[in-house]
Short mmCIF file of C-alpha atoms in Angstrom, two decimals:
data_model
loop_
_atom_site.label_atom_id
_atom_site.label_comp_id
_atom_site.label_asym_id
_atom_site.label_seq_id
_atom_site.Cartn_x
_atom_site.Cartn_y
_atom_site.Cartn_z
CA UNK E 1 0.00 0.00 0.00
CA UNK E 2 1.06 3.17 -1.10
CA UNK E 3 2.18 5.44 2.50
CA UNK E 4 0.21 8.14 1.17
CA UNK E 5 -2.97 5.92 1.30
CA UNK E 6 -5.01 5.48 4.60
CA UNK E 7 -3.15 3.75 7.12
CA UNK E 8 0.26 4.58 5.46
CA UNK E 9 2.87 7.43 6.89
CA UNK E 10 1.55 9.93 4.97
CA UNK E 11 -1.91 8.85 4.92
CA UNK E 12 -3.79 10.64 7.68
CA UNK E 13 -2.56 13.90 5.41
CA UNK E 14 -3.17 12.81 1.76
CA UNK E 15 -6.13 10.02 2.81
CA UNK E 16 -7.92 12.20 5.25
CA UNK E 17 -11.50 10.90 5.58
CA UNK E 18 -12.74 7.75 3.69
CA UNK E 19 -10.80 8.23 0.69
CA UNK E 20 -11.52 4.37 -0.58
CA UNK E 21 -9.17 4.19 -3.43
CA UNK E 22 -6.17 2.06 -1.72
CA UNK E 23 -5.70 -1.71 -3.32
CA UNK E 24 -7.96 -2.90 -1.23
CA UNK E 25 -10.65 -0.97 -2.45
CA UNK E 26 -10.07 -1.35 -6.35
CA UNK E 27 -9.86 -5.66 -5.89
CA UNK E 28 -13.06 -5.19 -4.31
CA UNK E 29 -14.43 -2.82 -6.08
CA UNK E 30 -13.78 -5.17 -9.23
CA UNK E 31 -14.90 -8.59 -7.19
CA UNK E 32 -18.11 -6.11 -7.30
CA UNK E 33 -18.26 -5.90 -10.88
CA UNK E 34 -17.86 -9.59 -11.80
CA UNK E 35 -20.28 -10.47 -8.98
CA UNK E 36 -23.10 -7.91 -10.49
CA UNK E 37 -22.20 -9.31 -14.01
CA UNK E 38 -22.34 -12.98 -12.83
CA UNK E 39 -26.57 -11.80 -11.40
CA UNK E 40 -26.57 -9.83 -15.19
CA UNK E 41 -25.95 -13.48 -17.18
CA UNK E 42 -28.36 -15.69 -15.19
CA UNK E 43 -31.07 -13.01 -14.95
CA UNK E 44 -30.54 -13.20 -18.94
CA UNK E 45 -30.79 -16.73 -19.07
CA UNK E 46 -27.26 -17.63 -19.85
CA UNK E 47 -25.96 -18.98 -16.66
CA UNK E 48 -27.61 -21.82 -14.38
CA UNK E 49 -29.70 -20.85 -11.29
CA UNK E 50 -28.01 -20.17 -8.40
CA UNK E 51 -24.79 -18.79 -10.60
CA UNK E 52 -25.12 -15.07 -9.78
CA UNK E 53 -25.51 -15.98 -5.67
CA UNK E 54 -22.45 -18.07 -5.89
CA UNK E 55 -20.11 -15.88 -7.98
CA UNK E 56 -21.38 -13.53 -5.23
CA UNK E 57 -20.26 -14.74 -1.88
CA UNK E 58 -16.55 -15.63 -3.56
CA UNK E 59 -16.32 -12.00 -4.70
CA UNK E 60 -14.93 -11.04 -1.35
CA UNK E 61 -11.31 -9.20 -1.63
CA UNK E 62 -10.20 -10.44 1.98
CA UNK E 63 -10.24 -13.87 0.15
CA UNK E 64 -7.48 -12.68 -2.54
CA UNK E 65 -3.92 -12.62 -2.40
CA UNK E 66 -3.11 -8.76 -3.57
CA UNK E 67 0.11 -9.42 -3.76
CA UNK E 68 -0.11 -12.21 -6.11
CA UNK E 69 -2.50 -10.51 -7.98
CA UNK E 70 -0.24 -7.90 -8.98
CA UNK E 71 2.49 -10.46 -9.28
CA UNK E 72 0.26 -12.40 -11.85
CA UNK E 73 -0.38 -8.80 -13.56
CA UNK E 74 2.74 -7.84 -14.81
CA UNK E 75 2.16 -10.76 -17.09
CA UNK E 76 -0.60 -9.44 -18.93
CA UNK E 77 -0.54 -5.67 -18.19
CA UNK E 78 -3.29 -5.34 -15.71
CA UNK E 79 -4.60 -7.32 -12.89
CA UNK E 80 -8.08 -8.60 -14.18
CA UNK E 81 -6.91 -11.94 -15.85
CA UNK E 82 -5.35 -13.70 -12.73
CA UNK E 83 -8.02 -12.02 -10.37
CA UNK E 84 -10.63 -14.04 -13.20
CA UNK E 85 -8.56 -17.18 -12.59
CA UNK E 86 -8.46 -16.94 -8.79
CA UNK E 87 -12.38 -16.21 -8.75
CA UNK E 88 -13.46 -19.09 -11.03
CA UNK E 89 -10.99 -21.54 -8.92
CA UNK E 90 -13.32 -20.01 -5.60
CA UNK E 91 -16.77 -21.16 -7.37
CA UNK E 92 -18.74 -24.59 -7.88
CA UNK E 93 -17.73 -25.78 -11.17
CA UNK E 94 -21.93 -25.62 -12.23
CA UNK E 95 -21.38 -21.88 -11.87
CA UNK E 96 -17.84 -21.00 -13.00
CA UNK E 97 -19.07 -20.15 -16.45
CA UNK E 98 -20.90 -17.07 -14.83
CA UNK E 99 -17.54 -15.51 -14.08
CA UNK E 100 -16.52 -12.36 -16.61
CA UNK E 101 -19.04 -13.76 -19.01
CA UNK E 102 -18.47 -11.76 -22.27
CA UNK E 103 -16.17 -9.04 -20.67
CA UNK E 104 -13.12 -7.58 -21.31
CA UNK E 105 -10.40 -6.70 -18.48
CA UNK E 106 -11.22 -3.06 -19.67
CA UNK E 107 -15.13 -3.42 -18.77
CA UNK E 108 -14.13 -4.60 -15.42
CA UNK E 109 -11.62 -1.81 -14.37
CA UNK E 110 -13.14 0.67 -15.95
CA UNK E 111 -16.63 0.58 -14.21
CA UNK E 112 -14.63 -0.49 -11.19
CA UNK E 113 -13.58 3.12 -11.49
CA UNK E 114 -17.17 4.20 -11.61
CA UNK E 115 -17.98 1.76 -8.51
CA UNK E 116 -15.14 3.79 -6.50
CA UNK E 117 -15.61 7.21 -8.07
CA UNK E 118 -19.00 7.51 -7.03
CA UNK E 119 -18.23 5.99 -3.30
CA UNK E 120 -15.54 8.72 -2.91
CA UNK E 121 -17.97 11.33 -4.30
CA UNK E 122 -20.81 10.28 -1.80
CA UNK E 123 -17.98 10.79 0.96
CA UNK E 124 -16.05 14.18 -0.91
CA UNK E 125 -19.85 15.71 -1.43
CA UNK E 126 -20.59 15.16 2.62
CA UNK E 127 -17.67 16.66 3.32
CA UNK E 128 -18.50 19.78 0.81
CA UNK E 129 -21.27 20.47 2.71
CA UNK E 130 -20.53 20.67 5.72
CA UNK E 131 -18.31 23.04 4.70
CA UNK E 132 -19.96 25.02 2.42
CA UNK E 133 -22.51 25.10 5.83
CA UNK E 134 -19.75 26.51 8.06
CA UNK E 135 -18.91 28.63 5.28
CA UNK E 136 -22.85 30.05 5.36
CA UNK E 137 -22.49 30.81 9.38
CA UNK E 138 -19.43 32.74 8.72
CA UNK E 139 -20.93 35.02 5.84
CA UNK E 140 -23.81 35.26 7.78
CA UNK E 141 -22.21 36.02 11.42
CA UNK E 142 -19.50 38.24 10.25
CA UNK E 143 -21.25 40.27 6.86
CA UNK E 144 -20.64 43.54 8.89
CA UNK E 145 -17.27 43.00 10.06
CA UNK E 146 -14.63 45.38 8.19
CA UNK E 147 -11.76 44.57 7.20
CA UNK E 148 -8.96 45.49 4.33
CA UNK E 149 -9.55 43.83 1.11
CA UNK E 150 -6.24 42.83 -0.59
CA UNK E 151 -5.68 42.96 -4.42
CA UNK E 152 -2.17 42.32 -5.72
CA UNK E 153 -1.39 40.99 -1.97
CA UNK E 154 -1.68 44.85 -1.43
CA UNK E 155 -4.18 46.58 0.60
CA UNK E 156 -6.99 48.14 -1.54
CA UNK E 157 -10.47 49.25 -0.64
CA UNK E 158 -12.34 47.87 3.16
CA UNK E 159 -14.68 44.50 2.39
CA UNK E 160 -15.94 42.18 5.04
CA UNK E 161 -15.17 38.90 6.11
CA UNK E 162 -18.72 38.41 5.59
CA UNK E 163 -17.89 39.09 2.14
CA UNK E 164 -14.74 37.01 1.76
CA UNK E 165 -16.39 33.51 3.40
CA UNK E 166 -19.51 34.24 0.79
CA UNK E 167 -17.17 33.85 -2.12
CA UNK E 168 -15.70 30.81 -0.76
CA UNK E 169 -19.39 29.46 -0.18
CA UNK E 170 -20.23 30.27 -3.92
CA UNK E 171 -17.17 28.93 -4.48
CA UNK E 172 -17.79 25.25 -2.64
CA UNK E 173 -21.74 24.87 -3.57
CA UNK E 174 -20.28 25.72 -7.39
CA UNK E 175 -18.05 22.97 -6.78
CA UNK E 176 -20.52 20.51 -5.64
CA UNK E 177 -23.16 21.08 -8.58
CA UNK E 178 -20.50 20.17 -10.66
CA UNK E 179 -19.59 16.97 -9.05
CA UNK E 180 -23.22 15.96 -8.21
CA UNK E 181 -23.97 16.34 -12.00
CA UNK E 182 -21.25 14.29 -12.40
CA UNK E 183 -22.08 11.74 -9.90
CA UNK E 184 -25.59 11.04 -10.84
CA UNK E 185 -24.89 10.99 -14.89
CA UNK E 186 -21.79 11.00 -16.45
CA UNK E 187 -20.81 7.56 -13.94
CA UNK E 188 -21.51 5.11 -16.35
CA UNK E 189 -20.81 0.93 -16.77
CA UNK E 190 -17.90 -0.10 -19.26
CA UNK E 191 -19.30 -3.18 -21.06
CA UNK E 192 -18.66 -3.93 -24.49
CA UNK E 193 -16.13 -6.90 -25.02
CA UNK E 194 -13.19 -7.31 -26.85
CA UNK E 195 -13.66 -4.60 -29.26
CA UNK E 196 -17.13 -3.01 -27.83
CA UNK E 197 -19.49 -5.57 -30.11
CA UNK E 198 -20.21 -7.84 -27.06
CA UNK E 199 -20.34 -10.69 -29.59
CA UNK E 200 -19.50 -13.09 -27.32
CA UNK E 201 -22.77 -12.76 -25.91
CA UNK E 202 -24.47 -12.50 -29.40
CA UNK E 203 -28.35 -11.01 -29.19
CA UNK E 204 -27.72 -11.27 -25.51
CA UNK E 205 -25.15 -8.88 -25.11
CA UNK E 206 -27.51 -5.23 -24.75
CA UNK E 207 -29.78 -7.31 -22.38
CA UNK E 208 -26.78 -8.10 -20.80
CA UNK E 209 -25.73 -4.74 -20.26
CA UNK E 210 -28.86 -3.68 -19.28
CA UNK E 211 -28.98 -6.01 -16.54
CA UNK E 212 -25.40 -5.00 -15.09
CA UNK E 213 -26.33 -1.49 -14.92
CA UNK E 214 -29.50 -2.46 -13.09
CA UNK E 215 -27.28 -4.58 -10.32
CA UNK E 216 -24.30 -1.48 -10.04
CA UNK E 217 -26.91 1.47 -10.02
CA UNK E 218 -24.92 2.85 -12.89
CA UNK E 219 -26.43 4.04 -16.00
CA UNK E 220 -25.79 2.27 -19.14
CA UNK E 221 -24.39 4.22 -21.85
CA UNK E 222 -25.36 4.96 -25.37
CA UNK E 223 -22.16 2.25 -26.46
CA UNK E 224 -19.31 1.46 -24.98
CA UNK E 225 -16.84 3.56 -24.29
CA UNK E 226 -13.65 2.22 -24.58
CA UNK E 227 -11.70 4.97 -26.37
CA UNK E 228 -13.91 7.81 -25.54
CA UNK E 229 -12.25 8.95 -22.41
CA UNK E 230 -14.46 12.28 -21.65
CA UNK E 231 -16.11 10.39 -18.83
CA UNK E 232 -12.80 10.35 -17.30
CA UNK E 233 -11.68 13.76 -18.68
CA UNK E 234 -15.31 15.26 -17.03
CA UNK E 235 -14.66 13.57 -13.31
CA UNK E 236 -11.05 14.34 -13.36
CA UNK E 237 -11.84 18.24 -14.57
CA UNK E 238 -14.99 18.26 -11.55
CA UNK E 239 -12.45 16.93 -9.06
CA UNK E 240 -9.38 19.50 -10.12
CA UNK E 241 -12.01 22.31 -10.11
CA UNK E 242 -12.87 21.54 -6.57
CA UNK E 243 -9.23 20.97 -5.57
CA UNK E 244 -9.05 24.69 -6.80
CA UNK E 245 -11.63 26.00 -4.79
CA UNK E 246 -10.49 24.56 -1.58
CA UNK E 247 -7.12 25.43 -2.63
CA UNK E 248 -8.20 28.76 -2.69
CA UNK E 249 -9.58 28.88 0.51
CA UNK E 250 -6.24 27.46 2.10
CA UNK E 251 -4.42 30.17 0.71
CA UNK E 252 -6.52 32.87 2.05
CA UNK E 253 -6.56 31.25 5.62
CA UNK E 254 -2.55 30.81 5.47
CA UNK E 255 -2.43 34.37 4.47
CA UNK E 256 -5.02 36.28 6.87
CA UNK E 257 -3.37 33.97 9.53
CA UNK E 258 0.00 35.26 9.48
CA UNK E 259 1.73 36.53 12.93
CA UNK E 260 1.60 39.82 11.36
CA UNK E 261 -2.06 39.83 10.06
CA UNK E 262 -3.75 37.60 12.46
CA UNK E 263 -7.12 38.53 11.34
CA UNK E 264 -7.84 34.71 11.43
CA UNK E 265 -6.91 31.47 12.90
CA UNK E 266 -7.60 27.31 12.88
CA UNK E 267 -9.45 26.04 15.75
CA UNK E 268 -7.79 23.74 18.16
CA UNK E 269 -8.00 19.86 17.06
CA UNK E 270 -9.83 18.68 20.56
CA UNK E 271 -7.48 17.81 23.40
CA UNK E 272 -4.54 16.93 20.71
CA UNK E 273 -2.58 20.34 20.32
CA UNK E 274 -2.54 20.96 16.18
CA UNK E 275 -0.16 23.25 14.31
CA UNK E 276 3.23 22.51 16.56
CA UNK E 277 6.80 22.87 15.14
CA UNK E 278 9.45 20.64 15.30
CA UNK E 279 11.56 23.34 16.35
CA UNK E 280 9.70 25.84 17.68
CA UNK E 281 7.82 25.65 20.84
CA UNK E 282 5.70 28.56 20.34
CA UNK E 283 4.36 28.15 16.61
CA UNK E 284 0.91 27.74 15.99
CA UNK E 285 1.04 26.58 12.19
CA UNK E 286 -2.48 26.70 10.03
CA UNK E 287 -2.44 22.72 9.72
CA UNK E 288 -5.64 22.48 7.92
CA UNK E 289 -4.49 24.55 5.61
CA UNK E 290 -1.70 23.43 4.78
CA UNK E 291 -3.03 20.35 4.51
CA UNK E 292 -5.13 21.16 1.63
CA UNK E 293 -2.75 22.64 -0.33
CA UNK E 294 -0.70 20.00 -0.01
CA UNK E 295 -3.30 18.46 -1.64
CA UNK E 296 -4.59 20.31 -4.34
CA UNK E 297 -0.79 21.30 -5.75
CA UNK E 298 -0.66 17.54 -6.56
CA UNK E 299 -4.25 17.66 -8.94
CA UNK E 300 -2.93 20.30 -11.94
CA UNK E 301 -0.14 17.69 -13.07
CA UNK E 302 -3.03 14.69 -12.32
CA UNK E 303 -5.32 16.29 -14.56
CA UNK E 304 -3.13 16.82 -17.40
CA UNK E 305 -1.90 13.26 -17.14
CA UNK E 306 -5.38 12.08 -17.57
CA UNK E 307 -6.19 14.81 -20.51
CA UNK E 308 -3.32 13.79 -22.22
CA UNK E 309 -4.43 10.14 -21.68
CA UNK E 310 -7.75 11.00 -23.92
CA UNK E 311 -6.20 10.10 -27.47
CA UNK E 312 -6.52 6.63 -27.55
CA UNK E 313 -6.62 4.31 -30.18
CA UNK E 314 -9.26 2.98 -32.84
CA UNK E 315 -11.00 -0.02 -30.69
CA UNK E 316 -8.70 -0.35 -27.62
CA UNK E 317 -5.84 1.58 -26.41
CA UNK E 318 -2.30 0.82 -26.41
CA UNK E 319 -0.98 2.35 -22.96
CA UNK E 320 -3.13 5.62 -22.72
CA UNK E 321 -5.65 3.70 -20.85
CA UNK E 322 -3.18 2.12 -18.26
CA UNK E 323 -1.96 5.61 -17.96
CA UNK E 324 -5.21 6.51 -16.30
CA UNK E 325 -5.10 4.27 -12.90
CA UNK E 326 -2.85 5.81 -10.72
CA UNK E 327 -3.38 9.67 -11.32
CA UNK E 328 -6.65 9.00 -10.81
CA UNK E 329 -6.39 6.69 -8.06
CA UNK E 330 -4.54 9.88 -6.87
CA UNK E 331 -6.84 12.54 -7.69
CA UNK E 332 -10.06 10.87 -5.92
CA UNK E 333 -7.56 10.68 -2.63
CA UNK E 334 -6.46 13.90 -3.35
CA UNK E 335 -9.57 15.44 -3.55
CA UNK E 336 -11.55 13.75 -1.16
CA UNK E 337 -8.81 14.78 1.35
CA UNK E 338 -8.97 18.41 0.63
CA UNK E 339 -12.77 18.46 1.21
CA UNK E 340 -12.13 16.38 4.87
CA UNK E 341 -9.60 19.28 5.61
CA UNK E 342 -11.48 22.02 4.40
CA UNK E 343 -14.40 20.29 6.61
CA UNK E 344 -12.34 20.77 9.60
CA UNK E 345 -10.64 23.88 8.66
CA UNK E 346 -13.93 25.93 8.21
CA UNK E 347 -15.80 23.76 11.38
CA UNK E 348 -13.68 25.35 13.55
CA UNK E 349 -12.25 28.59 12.25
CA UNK E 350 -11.32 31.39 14.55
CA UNK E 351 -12.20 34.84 13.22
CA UNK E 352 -10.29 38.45 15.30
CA UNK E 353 -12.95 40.91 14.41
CA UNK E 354 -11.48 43.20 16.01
CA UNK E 355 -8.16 42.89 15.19
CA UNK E 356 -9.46 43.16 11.35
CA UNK E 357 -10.59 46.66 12.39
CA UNK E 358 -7.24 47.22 13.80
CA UNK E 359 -5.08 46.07 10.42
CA UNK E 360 -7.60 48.80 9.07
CA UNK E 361 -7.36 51.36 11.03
CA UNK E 362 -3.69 50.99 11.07
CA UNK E 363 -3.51 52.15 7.65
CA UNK E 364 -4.14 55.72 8.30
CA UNK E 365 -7.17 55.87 6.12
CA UNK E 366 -5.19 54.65 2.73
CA UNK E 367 -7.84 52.13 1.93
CA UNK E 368 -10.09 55.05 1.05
CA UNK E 369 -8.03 57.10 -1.09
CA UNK E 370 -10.16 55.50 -3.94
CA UNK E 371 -13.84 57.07 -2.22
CA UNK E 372 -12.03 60.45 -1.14
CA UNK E 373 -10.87 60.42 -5.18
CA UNK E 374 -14.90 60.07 -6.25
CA UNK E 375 -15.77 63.18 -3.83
CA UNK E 376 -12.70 65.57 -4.99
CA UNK E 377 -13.69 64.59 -8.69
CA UNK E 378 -16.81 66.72 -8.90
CA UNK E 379 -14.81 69.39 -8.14
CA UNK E 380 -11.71 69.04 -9.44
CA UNK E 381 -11.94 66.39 -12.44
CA UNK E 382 -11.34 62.64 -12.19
CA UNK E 383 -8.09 62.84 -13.14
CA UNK E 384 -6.34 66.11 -10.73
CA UNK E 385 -8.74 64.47 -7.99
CA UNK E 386 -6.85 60.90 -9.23
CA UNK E 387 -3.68 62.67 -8.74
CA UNK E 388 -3.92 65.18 -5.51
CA UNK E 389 -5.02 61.85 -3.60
CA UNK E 390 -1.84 59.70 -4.76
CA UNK E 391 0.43 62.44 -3.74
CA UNK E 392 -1.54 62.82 -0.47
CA UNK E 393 -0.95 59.13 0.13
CA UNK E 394 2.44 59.06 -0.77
CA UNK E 395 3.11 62.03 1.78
CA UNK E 396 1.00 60.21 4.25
CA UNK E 397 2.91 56.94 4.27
CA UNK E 398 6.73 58.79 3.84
CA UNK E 399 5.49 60.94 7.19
CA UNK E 400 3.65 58.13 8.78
CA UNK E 401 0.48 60.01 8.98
CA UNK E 402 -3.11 59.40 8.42
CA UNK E 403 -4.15 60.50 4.92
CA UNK E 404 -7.27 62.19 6.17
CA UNK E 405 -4.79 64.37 8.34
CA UNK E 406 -2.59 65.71 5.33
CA UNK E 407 -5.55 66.72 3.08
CA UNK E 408 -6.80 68.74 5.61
CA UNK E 409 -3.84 70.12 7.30
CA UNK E 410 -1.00 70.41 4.72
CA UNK E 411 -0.66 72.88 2.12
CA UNK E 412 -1.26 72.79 -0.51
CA UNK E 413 -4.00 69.97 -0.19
CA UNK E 414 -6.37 71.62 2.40
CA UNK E 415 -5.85 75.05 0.20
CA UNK E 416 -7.30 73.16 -2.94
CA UNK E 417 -9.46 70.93 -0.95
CA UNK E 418 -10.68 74.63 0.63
CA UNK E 419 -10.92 76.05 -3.09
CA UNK E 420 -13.42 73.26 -3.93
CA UNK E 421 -15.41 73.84 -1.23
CA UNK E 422 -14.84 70.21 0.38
CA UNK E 423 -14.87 70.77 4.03
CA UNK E 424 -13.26 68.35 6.97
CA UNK E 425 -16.85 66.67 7.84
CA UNK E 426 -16.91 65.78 3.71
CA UNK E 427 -13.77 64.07 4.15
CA UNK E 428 -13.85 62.62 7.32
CA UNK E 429 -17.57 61.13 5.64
CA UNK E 430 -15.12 59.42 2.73
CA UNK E 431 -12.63 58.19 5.21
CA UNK E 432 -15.46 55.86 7.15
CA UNK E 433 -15.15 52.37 6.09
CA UNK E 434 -18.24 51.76 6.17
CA UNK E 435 -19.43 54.09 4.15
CA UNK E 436 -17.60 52.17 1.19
CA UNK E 437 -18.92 48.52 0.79
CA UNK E 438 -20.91 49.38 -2.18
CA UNK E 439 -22.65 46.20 -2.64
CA UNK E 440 -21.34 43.58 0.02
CA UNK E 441 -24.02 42.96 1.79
CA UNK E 442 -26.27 42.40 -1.39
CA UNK E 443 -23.85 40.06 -2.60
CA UNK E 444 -23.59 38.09 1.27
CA UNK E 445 -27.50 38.46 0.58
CA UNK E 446 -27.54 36.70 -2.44
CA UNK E 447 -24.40 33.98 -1.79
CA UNK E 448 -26.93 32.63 1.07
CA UNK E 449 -30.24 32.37 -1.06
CA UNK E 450 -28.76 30.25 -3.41
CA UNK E 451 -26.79 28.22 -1.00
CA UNK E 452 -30.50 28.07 0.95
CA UNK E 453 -32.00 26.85 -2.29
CA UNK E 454 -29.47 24.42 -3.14
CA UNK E 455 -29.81 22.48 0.46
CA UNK E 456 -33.48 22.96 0.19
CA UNK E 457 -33.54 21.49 -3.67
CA UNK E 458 -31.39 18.69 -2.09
CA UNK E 459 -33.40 17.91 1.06
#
C-alpha cells in the first residue's frame, strides 16, 4: 500500500477521511463488478440458477492474495486476468461459467472506477457540505465586520469577512453542482467486449448490459466507451475544479493567519494540540491549511496526465488507458482529502474581528483614497482628484500620517481641498469604512439564497 494511502505514513494527510481508493478498495471494487455481471448473465438466461448468488459470496477481496494478484499482472498488463482465474478456482464448477461472461479486463476496471468514483464522491460531497454550511455561518455572522480587502497581496479598498467567506461558499456549492452532475450521470458501466461488439454474448449482449447497470446502479451508456475517455476527462476536470476551490480557501486562511495579520486562525484539534513545530515551541502553524494545499498542488499535473491520456486508439488503447489508474487513483484521494480538511478547517475557524478593524485602522485611512478620489472629482476632475489623492498618500505613508490628516492640514491639499469647497466633515464622511462597501451585503445576501435553495432542492 502506497504510504500516502489510509493507514500509510503519509496517509492521515493525503487520505484524510474515507478516501476508498487504496488496493484494497479497487480488488473489491472489481470482485463487485464480476459479482453484479455474474446476477446480469443468469437473470438473462445464460448462466444456471443459483450462478449469480455463488459468484457472489466468492467476490470477497479479503479472500485474494493482492500481492499475487499484482504479481500475476505484470504478465498481462493489468490485474483482471489472474483475479478471473483466482475467482473461477473459488466457485462450484456448475457456476464457473458465470464468471466475466463476455467481458473484457477493460469493462471490469473501468466501471470499477465508476464503482469507486461515485463511493468517494458520496464521501467528498458530505464533506462539501458541511463546509460550504460553516462557510454560510461565517458570511452570515460576520457580513458587517470590516476589514482590508487585498488585491495584488496589497491593501486596496475595506470589504468584510462576511464578504470574503460568501465567495468561498459560492465557491464550494459551485463545486458541488458540478460533481453531483457528475455523480448522478456522467458515472456510467464499461461493457462492451473485446472490441465493444459484445459478440460473445451474441443477441444477448444489450440485455446483458442492461442487466449490469440495473445490479451497479450505474447508467448504461449509449455504447461502450472504450476509447472515448471524456467520462474520465469530465470527473477528473470536476475533481481539479474543486481541488481549486479549496485550494483557494487554504491560501486565504494561510495568508489572513500570518503573525503579522492575524485577522484569522484554525481552531484547536480537541485535546490533541494541532499546528506545533518541530523546532519551535511557540508556533501555531495553520495545519488544515496546509493540509489542503498539499493536496490540491498535486491535482494540476493529475489532470493533465489524464487529458493527455484521452487520445486513444481505434477499438482499444495501447498504454493511454493504463496511464489513467494511478493519477486518478490519486486525484479521488487527493480530492476527497482536501474536502475532509477544508471540513475541519472551516468547522472550527477562529475569526479576530477586532483585530481586522485594527489592520484597518492601522492604515491611516489609505484604503479610502479610492472614495475620497470620487468626492474631490466633482470638483476638481477625475483625473487632478486621481492625482492630488496619490500624492496625499504618498506624503501620508513617507510621514507616517493618516491620509485624512494631510488633506486637511497640509498645504497645498487643504488650500485646494478649501478652493473646492470640500470641508473636513466631507472628508472625514469618505474616510469611514463603512461608508464604502458598495454592494457587500447584497452580494452576502444573495451567496446565502442560493446556498439556501441548493440544500433545500437537495433535502
Amino acid at each position: 500500500m502506497s504510504s500516502f494511502g489510509p493507514g500509510g505514513l503519509f496517509g492521515n494527510v493525503f487520505g484524510r477521511g474515507t478516501a476508498a481508493v487504496g488496493d484494497g478498495d479497487w480488488l473489491q471494487a472489481i470482485l463487485d463488478v464480476e459479482a453484479a455481471l455474474a446476477r446480469a448473465a443468469e437473470r438473462a438466461g445464460l448462466a444456471a440458477a443459483g450462478a449469480g448468488a455463488a459468484v457472489t459470496a466468492a467476490a470477497s477481496a479479503c479472500q485474494f492474495d493482492v500481492a499475487e494478484l499484482a504479481s500475476q499482472a505484470a504478465l498481462t498488463g493489468n490485474p483482471v486476468p489472474a483475479l478471473v482465474r483466482a475467482l473461477t478456482g473459488k466457485v462450484p464448477g456448475d457456476y464457473a461459467g458465470a464468471v466475466h461472461a463476455g467481458a473484457t479486463s477493460q469493462d471490469v476496471i473501468d466501471t470499477a472506477v465508476m464503482l469507486m468514483a461515485r463511493r468517494v464522491l458520496d464521501q467528498l460531497l458530505a464533506d462539501l457540505s458541511a463546509a460550504a454550511s460553516s462557510a454560510a455561518t461565517l458570511a452570515r455572522r460576520h457580513q458587517d465586520a470590516v476589514m482590508i480587502g487585498r488585491t495584488l497581496l496589497q491593501q486596496a479598498v475595506p470589504v468584510t469577512f462576511g464578504l470574503v467567506a460568501a465567495g468561498w461558499l459560492t465557491g464550494i456549492d459551485e463545486a458541488r453542482q458540478q460533481l453531483a452532475r457528475i455523480r448522478s450521470q456522467r458515472l456510467a458501466i464499461q461493457f462492451g467486449g473485446a472490441a465493444g461488439t459484445l459478440a460473445a454474448l451474441g443477441d444477448a449482449g444489450p440485455r446483458v448490459a442492461a442487466l449490469l447497470a440495473d445490479e451497479l446502479g450505474l447508467p448504461q451508456p449509449v455504447l461502450p466507451w472504450h476509447t472515448d475517455r471524456l467520462r474520465i476527462i469530465e470527473l477528473a476536470a470536476a475533481l481539479a475544479g474543486a481541488a481549486a476551490v479549496l485550494g483557494k480557501i487554504a491560501r486565504d486562511v494561510t495568508l489572513l493567519a500570518q503573525t503579522e495579520i492575524a485577522e484569522v486562525a484554525e481552531g484547536e484539534a480537541g485535546p490533541a494540540r494541532r499546528g506545533g513545530s518541530s523546532a519551535m515551541p511557540n508556533k501555531r502553524n495553520p495545519v488544515a491549511a496546509i493540509a489542503i494545499l498539499g493536496c490540491t498542488r498535486q491535482v494540476p499535473g493529475l489532470l493533465a496526465t489524464l487529458a493527455a491520456s484521452a487520445e486513444q486508439e481505434l477499438q482499444r488503447a495501447a498504454g493511454a488507458w493504463h496511464a489513467e489508474w494511478e493519477p486518478l487513483t490519486d486525484l479521488l484521494r487527493l480530492a476527497g482529502s482536501a474536502a475532509a480538511w477544508a471540513a475541519d478547517l472551516l468547522g472550527g475557524l477562529e475569526v479576530d474581528t477586532a483585530r481586522m478593524r485594527a489592520n484597518l485602522d492601522a492604515a491611516g485611512g489609505l484604503p479610502m483614497a479610492e472614495n475620497v478620489a470620487g468626492l474631490l472629482g466633482a470638483a476638481l476632475g477625475r483625473l487632478q482628484a486621481h492625482e492630488l489623492v496619490a500624492r496625499a498618500s504618498a506624503e501620508a505613508t513617507a510621514a507616517g500620517r493618516g491620509i485624512g490628516e494631510v488633506l486637511l492640514r497640509s498645504a497645498p491639499f487643504a488650500d485646494q481641498l478649501a478652493a473646492a469647497g470640500v470641508d473636513a466633515g466631507k472628508v472625514e464622511a469618505a474616510l469611514d469604512p463603512a461608508g464604502y462597501l458598495g454592494a457587500a451585503r447584497h452580494f452576502i445576501e444573495q451567496a446565502l439564497a442560493a446556498h439556501h435553495d441548493m440544500e433545500a432542492a437537495a433535502s
